[in-house]
Amino acid sequence: MARERRPTLDTVAREVGVSRATVSNAYNRPDQLSASLRERIITTAAALGYAGPDPVARSLATRSGGAVAFMLGSRLSAAFSDPALSIVLDSLSDTLDAERSLLLMPGVDGGPRRESVTRAHADVAVAYSLPDDSAALAEVRKRGLPLVVIDQPVVSGSAMVDVADRAGAALAASHVVALGHREVGVLAFALHPDDRSGPASEARIGSSRFRITRERMAGYLSVLDAPPVWETPGSLREGGREGAHWLLRQVPRPTALLCMSDELALGALRAAHDLGLRVPDDLSVVGFDDTPAAHWADPPLTTIHQDLAAKGRIAAELAISLLDGARPGPARTLPTTLVERASTAAR
Amino acid sequence: MARERRPTLDTVAREVGVSRATVSNAYNRPDQLSASLRERIITTAAALGYAGPDPVARSLATRSGGAVAFMLGSRLSAAFSDPALSIVLDSLSDTLDAERSLLLMPGVDGGPRRESVTRAHADVAVAYSLPDDSAALAEVRKRGLPLVVIDQPVVSGSAMVDVADRAGAALAASHVVALGHREVGVLAFALHPDDRSGPASEARIGSSRFRITRERMAGYLSVLDAPPVWETPGSLREGGREGAHWLLRQVPRPTALLCMSDELALGALRAAHDLGLRVPDDLSVVGFDDTPAAHWADPPLTTIHQDLAAKGRIAAELAISLLDGARPGPARTLPTTLVERASTAAR
DNA sequence: TTGTAGGCGTTATCAG
DNA sequence: CTGATAACGCCTACAA
């Protein structure tokens, strides 16, 4: 079924009896021609079924106009279930120029497939918490795409925004220790992009390929001595629940749980409920991120606050400035603070 | 800072001493030239810093290769907080050809801005639950982009997938009526794209611009007689909670609540808890969608099941087939079924 | 196996 | 205000 050839600038130009350039101007520089002519052009274009300049051809000619590629470390389902990411992505997309769209590149094995970034119509890439050695990152570099990384080690020549993860985690650990807790368990994100969930060995902890996990762990460990650690891929409530069940079976049983995200902490709350433990009387729980859910939790969650919306906004601003030819400056690191609510208490 | 001109196919060709076509073949048709020559080409390309064929130029030449545009009716934050959408989007992105990426187009006022679809590098569009008269839809038609719509009235010439929303809603209503409930309240999605939340007048209900809201409401109303209705934008738990509070203040107080999504129902559960009402003893609650959260809810939610993953998968398959030149067939309508769990009981 | 020539649909530059 | 003409970077018959 031969799709009939669509009309082009040329078709319209010929029909109206003017040059291509004039038709182009009718769309892109209305002030460059008389209103009446423009009117005539637009009208016959519509009559011809011409939809306006082809976006791809325009991009080729202008060498720009693609989207910003947002590279994820996980599938979309995992991504969507992470409220922290939602907030970042939302504020990022809100900050972007109106004409720039968002190319979402889900990960399949710790990152988008190399080939997808090869063919992506993007003129800047944003990496969100990818493993250090992601192939996608290598391809971005090869293509020479400007890059901004979020929560990730600096790739040379890229702009960067992250938060004081290590300090925040240390804050969380110090908080429970100050409250008198001695047996403390840790609910951690994935240490490696292999979808494993279970108790984490020291070896795995030591070799983690995710910066964020590494940093938060380092923060915890700067205060704690070899706590039991459960690792779970993604940032899923159910994963947190499962891990908390395991941690609470350890002897001696932890009286406090440090969680790398609020979602994980919510799962821990649920586990405590399952086991008939009262929070904070029998168990203290600390989250990370301070997402809206931390507020509404029952009890409201003590957590480490970070400004997720700012993270997205800054990432977008950095992307825009790279596009404008600016050179990446030093990393922008956002602060973290402890927010005490009702899920922690002295033991 | 003049970005130096990047090498092109031509640069490489000249350097190696072959023609452009040959270099092109080296990338796209390895079998068209000797391995050694190809090797030589790739090597010097790397040396020159040539990253491979430019995706935009390639697309222009092949008239394809853009992404699939996914048009949302809401901002990303709202989209992300809707688990039903996450599931659909995830299975859609999973089903897509490996080489096709996903262009996410958030809505700002009931849909993506017209201009964004004008410039989008996409060769097929998917509309998810947009209002009937969205400007984005008009632009898609104008551009002649193949379109598949999800949960939305057929736009002429587009492929369509939806679920038996009306029948499902009728199922929910019949269920509580069969259980003896006479006072039934309804927690509804937005009726119009104006971010309003509050009691819904009959006029608003009668003129809803969202097909999904219309259909589910029609299903409820086919069984119920003028129930109190609270309308809330998005599918947010908090919105459901607020609405349920209002509904439960009505006299006579409803003994059952019908909710247009599980998230809304979860909010209703929360409201019941706030008010000291036991579910299902004092109040029955029915959701819609059967997302994973319905399982885990306390009590587990009676809800209307629909196969969200299938919806995404089918949408992707339809998009692909449109791209292959197929003409849109009749709408694919997925069934809905009642899943009885513990949130409903006889009164 | 390799090269030639002609598009793909726009935009940009620079005269007129 | 309008119109040639030359890019933009690549693909694809078709010819050699």
Tab-separated table of N, CA and C in Angstrom, chain B residues 12 29-30 38 71 116 134-135 145 173 187-188 208 233 309 313 317 327:
chain	number	residue	atom	x	y	z
B	12	VAL	N	35.601	10.506	6.857
B	12	VAL	CA	36.154	9.168	6.977
B	12	VAL	C	36.468	8.597	5.601
B	29	ARG	N	25.629	-2.274	6.316
B	29	ARG	CA	25.571	-3.543	5.582
B	29	ARG	C	26.942	-4.180	5.539
B	30	PRO	N	27.337	-4.693	6.646
B	30	PRO	CA	28.687	-5.249	6.769
B	30	PRO	C	28.971	-6.299	5.707
B	38	ARG	N	36.267	-3.141	5.936
B	38	ARG	CA	35.386	-2.654	6.994
B	38	ARG	C	36.185	-2.342	8.255
B	71	MET	N	1.668	10.466	24.556
B	71	MET	CA	1.065	11.716	24.991
B	71	MET	C	0.205	11.518	26.236
B	116	SER	N	4.602	21.110	20.914
B	116	SER	CA	5.550	20.013	21.146
B	116	SER	C	5.304	18.875	20.182
B	134	SER	N	-8.512	17.432	22.759
B	134	SER	CA	-7.137	17.875	22.973
B	134	SER	C	-6.498	18.450	21.707
B	135	ALA	N	-5.792	19.555	21.878
B	135	ALA	CA	-5.118	20.185	20.739
B	135	ALA	C	-4.036	19.263	20.197
B	145	LEU	N	0.370	11.807	11.503
B	145	LEU	CA	1.040	10.730	12.237
B	145	LEU	C	0.055	9.601	12.514
B	173	ALA	N	-20.982	-1.746	40.847
B	173	ALA	CA	-22.202	-1.226	41.450
B	173	ALA	C	-23.169	-2.365	41.795
B	187	LEU	N	-16.513	7.925	44.069
B	187	LEU	CA	-15.277	8.700	44.047
B	187	LEU	C	-14.770	8.675	42.605
B	188	ALA	N	-14.862	9.817	41.938
B	188	ALA	CA	-14.603	9.835	40.496
B	188	ALA	C	-13.317	10.571	40.115
B	208	SER	N	-18.854	15.397	30.774
B	208	SER	CA	-17.439	15.068	30.971
B	208	SER	C	-16.687	14.919	29.654
B	233	PRO	N	-8.998	15.421	40.635
B	233	PRO	CA	-8.102	15.316	39.482
B	233	PRO	C	-7.018	14.283	39.773
B	309	ALA	N	-1.160	-4.693	31.755
B	309	ALA	CA	0.016	-5.026	30.959
B	309	ALA	C	-0.386	-5.335	29.519
B	313	ARG	N	0.899	-3.671	26.035
B	313	ARG	CA	1.469	-4.519	24.998
B	313	ARG	C	0.709	-4.339	23.691
B	317	GLU	N	1.895	-3.061	20.016
B	317	GLU	CA	1.743	-3.864	18.812
B	317	GLU	C	0.968	-3.102	17.747
B	327	ARG	N	-3.592	-0.858	8.206
B	327	ARG	CA	-4.640	0.107	8.523
B	327	ARG	C	-5.254	-0.264	9.851
